[in-house]
mmCIF file of C-alpha atoms and ligand atoms in Angstrom:
data_model
loop_
_atom_site.group_PDB
_atom_site.id
_atom_site.type_symbol
_atom_site.label_atom_id
_atom_site.label_comp_id
_atom_site.label_asym_id
_atom_site.label_seq_id
_atom_site.Cartn_x
_atom_site.Cartn_y
_atom_site.Cartn_z
ATOM 1 C CA MET A 12 -32.549 24.972 50.043
ATOM 2 C CA THR A 13 -35.802 27.092 51.968
ATOM 3 C CA ARG A 14 -39.426 27.639 50.852
ATOM 4 C CA LYS A 15 -40.558 29.854 49.295
ATOM 5 C CA SER A 16 -42.751 32.748 50.538
ATOM 6 C CA LYS A 17 -45.505 32.882 46.804
ATOM 7 C CA LYS A 18 -46.577 29.025 46.003
ATOM 8 C CA ILE A 19 -45.872 26.749 42.860
ATOM 9 C CA TYR A 20 -48.522 25.010 41.302
ATOM 10 C CA PHE A 21 -47.099 22.749 38.593
ATOM 11 C CA ASP A 22 -50.375 20.860 38.423
ATOM 12 C CA TYR A 23 -52.445 22.397 36.318
ATOM 13 C CA ALA A 24 -53.814 19.124 34.740
ATOM 14 C CA ALA A 25 -55.111 17.759 37.840
ATOM 15 C CA THR A 26 -57.478 21.241 37.739
ATOM 16 C CA THR A 27 -56.947 24.820 36.603
ATOM 17 C CA PRO A 28 -57.627 27.991 39.398
ATOM 18 C CA VAL A 29 -60.686 29.338 38.048
ATOM 19 C CA ASP A 30 -59.391 33.157 35.367
ATOM 20 C CA PRO A 31 -61.074 35.856 37.427
ATOM 21 C CA ARG A 32 -62.412 36.746 34.162
ATOM 22 C CA VAL A 33 -64.383 33.517 34.156
ATOM 23 C CA ILE A 34 -65.448 34.615 37.907
ATOM 24 C CA LYS A 35 -66.460 38.010 37.038
ATOM 25 C CA VAL A 36 -68.802 36.518 33.908
ATOM 26 C CA MET A 37 -70.320 33.987 37.032
ATOM 27 C CA LEU A 38 -71.161 36.189 39.711
ATOM 28 C CA PRO A 39 -74.436 37.976 38.580
ATOM 29 C CA TYR A 40 -75.970 33.708 37.973
ATOM 30 C CA LEU A 41 -74.869 33.400 42.035
ATOM 31 C CA GLY A 42 -76.946 36.062 42.982
ATOM 32 C CA LYS A 43 -79.913 38.431 40.974
ATOM 33 C CA LYS A 44 -79.562 35.900 38.122
ATOM 34 C CA PHE A 45 -80.635 32.689 40.124
ATOM 35 C CA GLY A 46 -83.484 31.627 37.183
ATOM 36 C CA ASN A 47 -84.105 28.129 36.726
ATOM 37 C CA THR A 48 -84.314 27.475 32.942
ATOM 38 C CA MET A 49 -87.047 25.479 32.307
ATOM 39 C CA SER A 50 -89.300 28.411 33.986
ATOM 40 C CA ILE A 51 -91.802 30.638 31.709
ATOM 41 C CA HIS A 52 -90.864 33.885 33.709
ATOM 42 C CA SER A 53 -88.081 35.937 32.478
ATOM 43 C CA PHE A 54 -86.039 35.244 35.126
ATOM 44 C CA GLY A 55 -86.381 31.560 33.520
ATOM 45 C CA GLN A 56 -85.697 32.706 30.366
ATOM 46 C CA ASP A 57 -83.433 35.228 31.526
ATOM 47 C CA ALA A 58 -81.154 31.497 32.757
ATOM 48 C CA LYS A 59 -82.460 30.291 29.712
ATOM 49 C CA ILE A 60 -81.049 32.699 27.070
ATOM 50 C CA ALA A 61 -78.037 32.537 29.013
ATOM 51 C CA LEU A 62 -77.718 28.689 28.807
ATOM 52 C CA GLU A 63 -78.072 28.592 25.544
ATOM 53 C CA LYS A 64 -74.719 31.346 24.600
ATOM 54 C CA SER A 65 -72.831 29.542 26.298
ATOM 55 C CA ARG A 66 -73.446 26.289 24.366
ATOM 56 C CA GLU A 67 -72.774 28.646 20.949
ATOM 57 C CA GLN A 68 -69.632 29.787 22.797
ATOM 58 C CA VAL A 69 -68.378 25.856 23.523
ATOM 59 C CA ALA A 70 -69.448 24.225 20.752
ATOM 60 C CA ASP A 71 -67.737 27.491 18.448
ATOM 61 C CA LEU A 72 -64.263 25.499 20.337
ATOM 62 C CA ILE A 73 -64.185 22.689 18.507
ATOM 63 C CA GLY A 74 -66.336 23.149 15.290
ATOM 64 C CA ALA A 75 -69.975 21.505 16.207
ATOM 65 C CA LYS A 76 -73.841 22.751 16.011
ATOM 66 C CA VAL A 77 -75.182 24.444 18.714
ATOM 67 C CA ASN A 78 -77.801 20.978 19.145
ATOM 68 C CA GLU A 79 -75.192 18.886 19.837
ATOM 69 C CA ILE A 80 -73.265 20.180 23.313
ATOM 70 C CA ILE A 81 -74.766 18.277 26.469
ATOM 71 C CA PHE A 82 -73.611 20.505 29.668
ATOM 72 C CA THR A 83 -72.886 17.812 32.447
ATOM 73 C CA SER A 84 -71.679 17.817 35.398
ATOM 74 C CA SER A 85 -68.299 16.376 34.453
ATOM 75 C CA ALA A 86 -65.584 14.908 32.087
ATOM 76 C CA THR A 87 -66.245 11.571 34.472
ATOM 77 C CA GLU A 88 -70.540 12.123 33.932
ATOM 78 C CA SER A 89 -69.615 12.817 29.959
ATOM 79 C CA ASN A 90 -67.733 9.751 29.429
ATOM 80 C CA ASN A 91 -70.542 7.328 31.107
ATOM 81 C CA LEU A 92 -73.149 9.036 29.408
ATOM 82 C CA ALA A 93 -70.639 8.687 26.162
ATOM 83 C CA LEU A 94 -70.321 4.553 26.689
ATOM 84 C CA LYS A 95 -73.152 3.643 28.330
ATOM 85 C CA GLY A 96 -74.871 5.562 26.587
ATOM 86 C CA VAL A 97 -74.053 4.643 22.767
ATOM 87 C CA ALA A 98 -73.952 1.045 24.363
ATOM 88 C CA PHE A 99 -77.705 1.074 24.997
ATOM 89 C CA ALA A 100 -78.868 2.965 22.227
ATOM 90 C CA ASN A 101 -77.772 0.299 19.772
ATOM 91 C CA LYS A 102 -77.226 -2.433 21.104
ATOM 92 C CA ASN A 103 -79.054 -4.225 18.404
ATOM 93 C CA LYS A 104 -76.887 -3.634 16.126
ATOM 94 C CA GLY A 105 -73.722 -4.860 18.438
ATOM 95 C CA LYS A 106 -72.182 -5.465 22.197
ATOM 96 C CA HIS A 107 -68.091 -4.873 20.950
ATOM 97 C CA ILE A 108 -66.783 -1.539 21.903
ATOM 98 C CA ILE A 109 -62.531 -0.533 21.651
ATOM 99 C CA ILE A 110 -60.767 1.337 24.416
ATOM 100 C CA SER A 111 -56.964 1.811 24.518
ATOM 101 C CA GLN A 112 -55.516 0.605 27.486
ATOM 102 C CA ILE A 113 -54.204 4.012 28.901
ATOM 103 C CA GLU A 114 -57.555 6.011 29.292
ATOM 104 C CA HIS A 115 -58.690 7.338 31.763
ATOM 105 C CA PRO A 116 -59.997 5.757 34.645
ATOM 106 C CA CYS A 117 -63.549 6.847 33.968
ATOM 107 C CA ILE A 118 -63.702 5.317 30.506
ATOM 108 C CA ILE A 119 -61.917 1.917 31.952
ATOM 109 C CA GLU A 120 -64.337 1.378 34.917
ATOM 110 C CA SER A 121 -67.496 2.402 32.537
ATOM 111 C CA SER A 122 -66.412 0.128 30.185
ATOM 112 C CA ASN A 123 -65.412 -2.839 32.843
ATOM 113 C CA TRP A 124 -69.003 -1.975 34.321
ATOM 114 C CA LEU A 125 -70.391 -2.434 30.711
ATOM 115 C CA GLU A 126 -68.552 -6.057 30.380
ATOM 116 C CA LYS A 127 -70.593 -7.223 33.675
ATOM 117 C CA GLN A 128 -73.484 -6.447 31.246
ATOM 118 C CA GLY A 129 -72.732 -8.276 28.671
ATOM 119 C CA PHE A 130 -71.337 -5.864 26.035
ATOM 120 C CA LYS A 131 -67.071 -7.344 24.750
ATOM 121 C CA ILE A 132 -64.334 -4.379 25.160
ATOM 122 C CA THR A 133 -61.123 -4.685 23.595
ATOM 123 C CA ARG A 134 -58.132 -2.812 25.682
ATOM 124 C CA LEU A 135 -56.387 -1.493 23.278
ATOM 125 C CA PRO A 136 -51.721 -1.900 23.340
ATOM 126 C CA VAL A 137 -49.488 1.550 23.781
ATOM 127 C CA ASP A 138 -46.297 2.169 22.062
ATOM 128 C CA LYS A 139 -43.094 2.893 24.655
ATOM 129 C CA TYR A 140 -44.460 6.655 24.059
ATOM 130 C CA GLY A 141 -48.012 5.944 25.100
ATOM 131 C CA LEU A 142 -48.981 6.186 20.731
ATOM 132 C CA VAL A 143 -52.511 4.186 19.921
ATOM 133 C CA SER A 144 -51.658 2.300 16.224
ATOM 134 C CA PRO A 145 -54.013 3.246 14.250
ATOM 135 C CA LEU A 146 -53.988 0.092 11.948
ATOM 136 C CA ASP A 147 -54.657 -1.476 15.807
ATOM 137 C CA VAL A 148 -57.535 -0.189 15.653
ATOM 138 C CA LYS A 149 -59.006 -0.578 12.041
ATOM 139 C CA LYS A 150 -57.660 -4.348 12.879
ATOM 140 C CA ALA A 151 -60.167 -4.501 15.515
ATOM 141 C CA ILE A 152 -63.298 -3.512 14.639
ATOM 142 C CA ARG A 153 -65.279 -5.859 14.183
ATOM 143 C CA LYS A 154 -69.103 -6.355 12.482
ATOM 144 C CA ASP A 155 -70.338 -6.151 15.724
ATOM 145 C CA THR A 156 -68.833 -2.997 17.307
ATOM 146 C CA ILE A 157 -70.530 0.037 17.892
ATOM 147 C CA LEU A 158 -68.179 2.109 19.421
ATOM 148 C CA VAL A 159 -63.843 2.944 19.588
ATOM 149 C CA SER A 160 -63.547 5.343 22.337
ATOM 150 C CA ILE A 161 -59.517 6.936 22.060
ATOM 151 C CA MET A 162 -58.327 9.717 24.641
ATOM 152 C CA HIS A 163 -57.086 12.955 22.321
ATOM 153 C CA ALA A 164 -54.082 13.871 25.423
ATOM 154 C CA ASN A 165 -53.228 11.242 27.976
ATOM 155 C CA ASN A 166 -53.262 13.140 31.469
ATOM 156 C CA GLU A 167 -50.479 11.527 32.429
ATOM 157 C CA ILE A 168 -47.406 11.674 29.911
ATOM 158 C CA GLY A 169 -49.690 14.264 27.793
ATOM 159 C CA THR A 170 -48.943 12.250 24.584
ATOM 160 C CA ILE A 171 -51.088 13.048 22.290
ATOM 161 C CA GLU A 172 -53.165 10.619 20.004
ATOM 162 C CA PRO A 173 -52.808 10.052 16.001
ATOM 163 C CA ILE A 174 -57.700 10.761 16.330
ATOM 164 C CA GLU A 175 -57.930 11.949 13.212
ATOM 165 C CA LYS A 176 -56.821 8.844 11.765
ATOM 166 C CA ILE A 177 -58.578 6.953 13.733
ATOM 167 C CA GLY A 178 -61.544 9.152 13.764
ATOM 168 C CA LYS A 179 -61.058 8.783 9.536
ATOM 169 C CA ILE A 180 -61.194 4.214 9.560
ATOM 170 C CA CYS A 181 -63.912 4.944 12.514
ATOM 171 C CA ARG A 182 -66.136 6.852 9.830
ATOM 172 C CA GLN A 183 -64.550 4.846 6.642
ATOM 173 C CA LYS A 184 -66.043 0.871 8.856
ATOM 174 C CA LYS A 185 -69.332 2.936 10.051
ATOM 175 C CA VAL A 186 -67.984 2.813 13.931
ATOM 176 C CA TYR A 187 -69.175 5.407 16.605
ATOM 177 C CA PHE A 188 -65.521 7.530 17.705
ATOM 178 C CA HIS A 189 -65.003 8.899 20.904
ATOM 179 C CA THR A 190 -62.332 10.750 21.881
ATOM 180 C CA ASP A 191 -62.016 11.953 25.795
ATOM 181 C CA ALA A 192 -60.436 15.599 25.711
ATOM 182 C CA ALA A 193 -60.876 16.828 28.636
ATOM 183 C CA GLN A 194 -56.338 17.632 28.835
ATOM 184 C CA SER A 195 -56.665 19.170 24.924
ATOM 185 C CA PHE A 196 -59.722 20.716 24.483
ATOM 186 C CA GLY A 197 -59.035 24.731 24.949
ATOM 187 C CA LYS A 198 -54.908 23.914 24.474
ATOM 188 C CA ILE A 199 -54.550 22.958 20.616
ATOM 189 C CA PRO A 200 -56.929 22.685 17.986
ATOM 190 C CA ILE A 201 -59.663 20.771 17.880
ATOM 191 C CA ASP A 202 -62.406 20.268 14.759
ATOM 192 C CA VAL A 203 -65.010 17.341 14.554
ATOM 193 C CA ASN A 204 -65.993 18.014 11.476
ATOM 194 C CA LYS A 205 -62.357 17.166 10.320
ATOM 195 C CA MET A 206 -60.865 14.994 12.510
ATOM 196 C CA ASN A 207 -64.337 12.515 12.343
ATOM 197 C CA ILE A 208 -65.175 12.928 16.261
ATOM 198 C CA ASP A 209 -68.822 11.691 16.767
ATOM 199 C CA LEU A 210 -68.532 12.737 20.049
ATOM 200 C CA LEU A 211 -65.903 14.161 22.849
ATOM 201 C CA ALA A 212 -65.653 15.068 25.962
ATOM 202 C CA ALA A 213 -64.116 18.097 28.205
ATOM 203 C CA SER A 214 -63.807 19.146 31.009
ATOM 204 C CA SER A 215 -64.185 23.376 32.491
ATOM 205 C CA HIS A 216 -62.128 22.939 35.227
ATOM 206 C CA LYS A 217 -58.947 21.335 32.639
ATOM 207 C CA MET A 218 -59.271 24.471 31.461
ATOM 208 C CA TYR A 219 -59.662 27.777 34.141
ATOM 209 C CA GLY A 220 -63.475 27.218 34.372
ATOM 210 C CA PRO A 221 -64.909 25.868 37.388
ATOM 211 C CA LYS A 222 -65.365 22.855 38.758
ATOM 212 C CA GLY A 223 -69.352 21.442 38.168
ATOM 213 C CA ALA A 224 -69.409 22.054 34.572
ATOM 214 C CA ALA A 225 -68.553 20.215 32.049
ATOM 215 C CA CYS A 226 -69.418 19.123 28.126
ATOM 216 C CA LEU A 227 -70.042 16.257 25.446
ATOM 217 C CA PHE A 228 -70.168 17.071 22.586
ATOM 218 C CA VAL A 229 -72.502 14.442 20.373
ATOM 219 C CA ARG A 230 -72.846 14.966 15.974
ATOM 220 C CA GLU A 231 -76.473 14.964 15.683
ATOM 221 C CA GLY A 232 -77.758 11.017 14.357
ATOM 222 C CA VAL A 233 -75.942 9.283 17.110
ATOM 223 C CA LYS A 234 -78.206 6.968 18.850
ATOM 224 C CA ILE A 235 -77.653 8.213 22.195
ATOM 225 C CA GLU A 236 -79.132 7.189 25.706
ATOM 226 C CA PRO A 237 -79.799 9.899 28.330
ATOM 227 C CA LEU A 238 -78.550 8.219 31.994
ATOM 228 C CA LEU A 239 -80.222 10.635 34.036
ATOM 229 C CA HIS A 240 -83.985 10.595 33.440
ATOM 230 C CA GLY A 241 -85.616 13.491 34.669
ATOM 231 C CA GLY A 242 -87.342 17.312 33.418
ATOM 232 C CA GLY A 243 -86.203 16.624 30.092
ATOM 233 C CA GLN A 244 -83.084 19.436 29.598
ATOM 234 C CA GLU A 245 -80.457 19.262 27.341
ATOM 235 C CA MET A 246 -82.898 17.857 24.416
ATOM 236 C CA GLY A 247 -83.150 15.202 26.878
ATOM 237 C CA LEU A 248 -79.606 13.145 27.665
ATOM 238 C CA ARG A 249 -79.492 14.766 31.411
ATOM 239 C CA GLY A 250 -82.176 15.525 33.082
ATOM 240 C CA SER A 251 -80.962 17.643 36.030
ATOM 241 C CA THR A 252 -81.136 21.200 36.835
ATOM 242 C CA VAL A 253 -78.977 22.901 34.755
ATOM 243 C CA ASN A 254 -76.193 24.674 36.334
ATOM 244 C CA VAL A 255 -75.901 27.723 34.886
ATOM 245 C CA PRO A 256 -73.576 29.557 36.768
ATOM 246 C CA ALA A 257 -70.934 27.415 36.123
ATOM 247 C CA ILE A 258 -71.550 26.911 32.818
ATOM 248 C CA VAL A 259 -70.900 30.267 31.924
ATOM 249 C CA GLY A 260 -68.252 30.280 33.681
ATOM 250 C CA PHE A 261 -67.542 27.650 31.167
ATOM 251 C CA ALA A 262 -68.576 29.212 27.974
ATOM 252 C CA ARG A 263 -65.878 32.223 29.011
ATOM 253 C CA ALA A 264 -63.524 29.720 29.647
ATOM 254 C CA CYS A 265 -63.466 28.389 26.242
ATOM 255 C CA GLU A 266 -63.813 31.986 24.657
ATOM 256 C CA ILE A 267 -60.732 32.963 26.662
ATOM 257 C CA CYS A 268 -58.711 30.305 25.537
ATOM 258 C CA GLU A 269 -59.831 29.900 21.685
ATOM 259 C CA LYS A 270 -58.783 33.857 21.664
ATOM 260 C CA GLU A 271 -55.596 32.557 23.752
ATOM 261 C CA MET A 272 -54.343 29.337 22.488
ATOM 262 C CA GLU A 273 -51.759 29.834 19.853
ATOM 263 C CA LYS A 274 -49.492 33.057 22.074
ATOM 264 C CA GLU A 275 -50.464 30.446 25.072
ATOM 265 C CA SER A 276 -49.560 27.281 23.505
ATOM 266 C CA ARG A 277 -45.532 29.569 22.656
ATOM 267 C CA ARG A 278 -45.382 30.622 25.203
ATOM 268 C CA LEU A 279 -45.589 27.450 27.129
ATOM 269 C CA THR A 280 -43.684 25.600 25.051
ATOM 270 C CA LYS A 281 -41.053 27.166 25.250
ATOM 271 C CA LEU A 282 -41.487 26.793 29.026
ATOM 272 C CA GLY A 283 -41.506 23.289 28.389
ATOM 273 C CA ASN A 284 -38.475 22.491 25.957
ATOM 274 C CA LYS A 285 -36.935 24.566 29.645
ATOM 275 C CA LEU A 286 -37.302 22.428 31.995
ATOM 276 C CA ILE A 287 -37.767 19.250 29.978
ATOM 277 C CA LYS A 288 -34.004 19.787 28.521
ATOM 278 C CA ASN A 289 -32.744 20.609 32.524
ATOM 279 C CA VAL A 290 -33.957 17.233 33.991
ATOM 280 C CA LEU A 291 -33.053 15.446 32.109
ATOM 281 C CA LYS A 292 -29.231 16.968 32.504
ATOM 282 C CA ILE A 293 -29.842 14.908 35.695
ATOM 283 C CA GLU A 294 -28.478 11.454 35.957
ATOM 284 C CA ASN A 295 -30.425 8.584 35.843
ATOM 285 C CA SER A 296 -33.557 11.073 34.903
ATOM 286 C CA HIS A 297 -36.010 9.796 31.772
ATOM 287 C CA LEU A 298 -38.877 11.415 30.126
ATOM 288 C CA ASN A 299 -41.636 9.766 29.715
ATOM 289 C CA GLY A 300 -44.822 10.211 26.806
ATOM 290 C CA HIS A 301 -43.374 11.205 23.093
ATOM 291 C CA PRO A 302 -41.099 13.588 22.764
ATOM 292 C CA THR A 303 -42.952 16.063 20.961
ATOM 293 C CA LYS A 304 -46.073 14.442 19.768
ATOM 294 C CA ARG A 305 -46.740 15.687 23.402
ATOM 295 C CA LEU A 306 -49.290 18.502 25.285
ATOM 296 C CA PHE A 307 -47.133 21.812 25.671
ATOM 297 C CA ASN A 308 -47.787 21.615 29.435
ATOM 298 C CA ASN A 309 -46.835 18.684 30.246
ATOM 299 C CA ALA A 310 -43.882 16.832 31.545
ATOM 300 C CA ASN A 311 -43.880 13.979 32.834
ATOM 301 C CA PHE A 312 -40.387 12.051 33.863
ATOM 302 C CA TRP A 313 -38.906 9.016 36.082
ATOM 303 C CA PHE A 314 -35.724 8.524 37.958
ATOM 304 C CA SER A 315 -33.845 6.106 38.692
ATOM 305 C CA PHE A 316 -33.173 4.990 42.783
ATOM 306 C CA ILE A 317 -36.461 7.542 43.364
ATOM 307 C CA GLU A 318 -39.791 6.446 45.095
ATOM 308 C CA GLY A 319 -42.425 9.699 44.041
ATOM 309 C CA GLU A 320 -43.729 10.272 46.748
ATOM 310 C CA SER A 321 -40.632 10.812 48.313
ATOM 311 C CA LEU A 322 -39.565 13.710 45.748
ATOM 312 C CA ILE A 323 -43.814 15.428 45.909
ATOM 313 C CA ILE A 324 -43.164 15.499 49.233
ATOM 314 C CA GLN A 325 -39.975 17.291 49.537
ATOM 315 C CA LEU A 326 -41.031 19.571 46.302
ATOM 316 C CA ASP A 327 -44.108 20.163 48.819
ATOM 317 C CA LEU A 328 -41.840 21.373 51.506
ATOM 318 C CA LEU A 329 -40.018 23.713 49.114
ATOM 319 C CA GLY A 330 -44.051 25.249 48.066
ATOM 320 C CA ILE A 331 -44.169 23.395 44.676
ATOM 321 C CA ALA A 332 -46.818 21.178 43.551
ATOM 322 C CA VAL A 333 -46.595 18.065 41.346
ATOM 323 C CA SER A 334 -48.217 15.604 41.108
ATOM 324 C CA THR A 335 -46.808 11.320 40.469
ATOM 325 C CA GLY A 336 -50.008 10.441 38.504
ATOM 326 C CA SER A 337 -53.481 11.559 37.782
ATOM 327 C CA ALA A 338 -54.934 13.204 40.751
ATOM 328 C CA CYS A 339 -58.273 9.962 40.793
ATOM 329 C CA SER A 340 -54.960 7.299 40.958
ATOM 330 C CA SER A 341 -52.402 9.018 43.019
ATOM 331 C CA MET A 342 -54.220 8.344 46.471
ATOM 332 C CA LYS A 343 -53.575 4.165 44.548
ATOM 333 C CA LEU A 344 -49.900 2.407 46.003
ATOM 334 C CA GLU A 345 -50.112 0.888 42.947
ATOM 335 C CA PRO A 346 -47.719 1.616 40.059
ATOM 336 C CA SER A 347 -49.847 3.747 37.353
ATOM 337 C CA SER A 348 -51.239 2.105 35.296
ATOM 338 C CA VAL A 349 -50.085 4.346 31.715
ATOM 339 C CA LEU A 350 -46.656 3.983 33.121
ATOM 340 C CA LEU A 351 -47.209 0.376 33.069
ATOM 341 C CA ALA A 352 -48.760 0.107 29.273
ATOM 342 C CA ILE A 353 -45.870 2.303 28.134
ATOM 343 C CA GLY A 354 -43.933 -0.371 29.757
ATOM 344 C CA LEU A 355 -42.153 1.195 32.805
ATOM 345 C CA LYS A 356 -41.204 -1.608 35.203
ATOM 346 C CA PRO A 357 -43.656 -0.787 39.103
ATOM 347 C CA GLN A 358 -40.629 0.241 40.282
ATOM 348 C CA GLU A 359 -40.281 2.796 37.314
ATOM 349 C CA ALA A 360 -43.349 3.650 37.842
ATOM 350 C CA HIS A 361 -43.129 4.290 41.683
ATOM 351 C CA GLY A 362 -40.190 6.821 40.368
ATOM 352 C CA SER A 363 -42.087 9.374 38.181
ATOM 353 C CA LEU A 364 -43.706 12.447 38.529
ATOM 354 C CA ARG A 365 -45.634 14.633 36.380
ATOM 355 C CA ILE A 366 -45.222 18.857 36.114
ATOM 356 C CA SER A 367 -47.125 20.126 34.474
ATOM 357 C CA LEU A 368 -47.823 24.036 32.857
ATOM 358 C CA GLY A 369 -50.608 26.837 32.779
ATOM 359 C CA ARG A 370 -51.835 30.377 32.657
ATOM 360 C CA TRP A 371 -49.847 31.576 35.455
ATOM 361 C CA THR A 372 -46.636 29.556 35.065
ATOM 362 C CA LYS A 373 -43.333 32.162 34.772
ATOM 363 C CA GLU A 374 -40.046 31.051 33.914
ATOM 364 C CA LYS A 375 -38.814 32.262 37.749
ATOM 365 C CA ASP A 376 -40.806 29.263 38.724
ATOM 366 C CA ILE A 377 -39.172 26.525 36.083
ATOM 367 C CA ASP A 378 -35.793 28.107 37.172
ATOM 368 C CA TYR A 379 -36.614 27.385 40.922
ATOM 369 C CA PHE A 380 -38.049 24.163 40.203
ATOM 370 C CA LEU A 381 -34.629 23.203 38.707
ATOM 371 C CA LYS A 382 -32.308 24.774 40.943
ATOM 372 C CA VAL A 383 -33.771 22.381 43.648
ATOM 373 C CA LEU A 384 -34.871 19.715 41.874
ATOM 374 C CA PRO A 385 -31.259 18.087 41.413
ATOM 375 C CA LYS A 386 -30.721 18.749 44.880
ATOM 376 C CA ILE A 387 -33.507 16.857 46.051
ATOM 377 C CA ILE A 388 -32.668 13.324 44.013
ATOM 378 C CA LYS A 389 -29.543 14.086 45.016
ATOM 379 C CA LYS A 390 -29.875 13.940 48.624
ATOM 380 C CA LEU A 391 -33.120 11.012 48.108
ATOM 381 C CA ARG A 392 -30.725 8.482 46.094
ATOM 382 C CA GLU A 393 -28.333 8.308 49.109
ATOM 383 C CA ILE A 394 -30.926 7.320 51.650
ATOM 384 C CA SER A 395 -32.757 5.380 49.013
ATOM 385 C CA PRO A 396 -34.031 2.112 49.657
ATOM 386 C CA TYR A 397 -33.571 0.339 46.071
ATOM 387 C CA GLY A 398 -30.316 0.630 45.351
ATOM 388 C CA LYS A 399 -27.693 3.506 44.434
HETATM 389 C C1 LIG B 3 -58.037 13.109 30.339
HETATM 390 C C2 LIG B 3 -59.138 12.658 31.380
HETATM 391 N N1 LIG B 3 -60.391 12.299 31.803
HETATM 392 C C3 LIG B 3 -61.083 12.365 32.271
HETATM 393 C C4 LIG B 3 -61.550 13.537 33.624
HETATM 394 C C5 LIG B 3 -62.043 13.094 34.818
HETATM 395 O O1 LIG B 3 -62.406 15.555 34.421
HETATM 396 P P1 LIG B 3 -63.417 14.777 35.593
HETATM 397 O O2 LIG B 3 -63.208 15.669 36.874
HETATM 398 O O3 LIG B 3 -64.440 16.645 34.843
HETATM 399 O O4 LIG B 3 -64.446 14.093 36.179
HETATM 400 C C6 LIG B 3 -59.453 14.005 33.584
HETATM 401 C C7 LIG B 3 -59.471 14.594 34.822
HETATM 402 O O5 LIG B 3 -58.503 14.312 35.807
HETATM 403 C C8 LIG B 3 -58.983 13.569 33.034
HETATM 404 O O6 LIG B 3 -57.495 14.062 32.309
#
């Protein structure tokens, strides 16, 4: 097995390269159009116009109103703002929040922190595919519940949650519904009105935009406190000089995703299905997550008698970049909490591999991967301390 001269990137769920079309629209704002959106002079006004046009483009992708988009620096920040901001603005109504066990660490840790401040957190379990049951959400809602936060698509196993049903329940029960859409935004259709979403987090660097730009959709009328107090930017919900170049890039990335969504989803579904079908031909290999209710660009497997890290290193030696789980948790030695929540044993969770495809994935990349993977697995199993 020889290293490919060109590297293959299969970790689009961790982050994506910036599309050259995005870089092109950003450059003027890194150069001559450098103004501060809060300045009255023409430099400031040019920046302000670009900011408001960007807000329109981002809102468009999810059917939101322009004044419902708050720009932030990351989905981590958006999720912190959603949970803590809603918690503190509504604490007189109640102090109970519902999340799922498979949320991204930024939701889990924000909830843990809120718990220390006296809020009550219910962490709903998921089934073997990673699905949250809408009925469980309904049963968990109490008189003092102020917020339900269930992610749209899981970052490790790609399972798409029934958020439209959950949104409907929350609306009936008059409880705010927040969804972390960092992985689904720009990939699959989202309509915040049809889905009864009150708050939604998304991130530019997951969809071919630059790092450092993200948004929180906050439905008109939702009571929320800012985390960053300052000069009144972002409708008073996020003080900070606005990162115009990154936001302009984020907005262009949204525009491209919207235009190319259908075609790209068809193309990557085909490649993803080929990948899954053939990887499962390897003895003792298993798919994690739902077989059909999943993001088309995500495939997560576990292989008996194998350690995921060894597999990643072997693939990396051949120029193929994959991951074991979320980029945020892959530096930890503990098994993924998402995989444990869907019922895997710690040893099984350690044998997992996430492959996420994207805009520059070609069929020949999949073919090369399918050619080398069985050989690597065979080699690793021969020296595996786990048995076989
Ligand atoms: C589902 C989900 N939520 C939140 C985040 C955090 O996003 P960011 O890197 O923009 O902070 C990620 C990133 O991995 C994610 O996948």
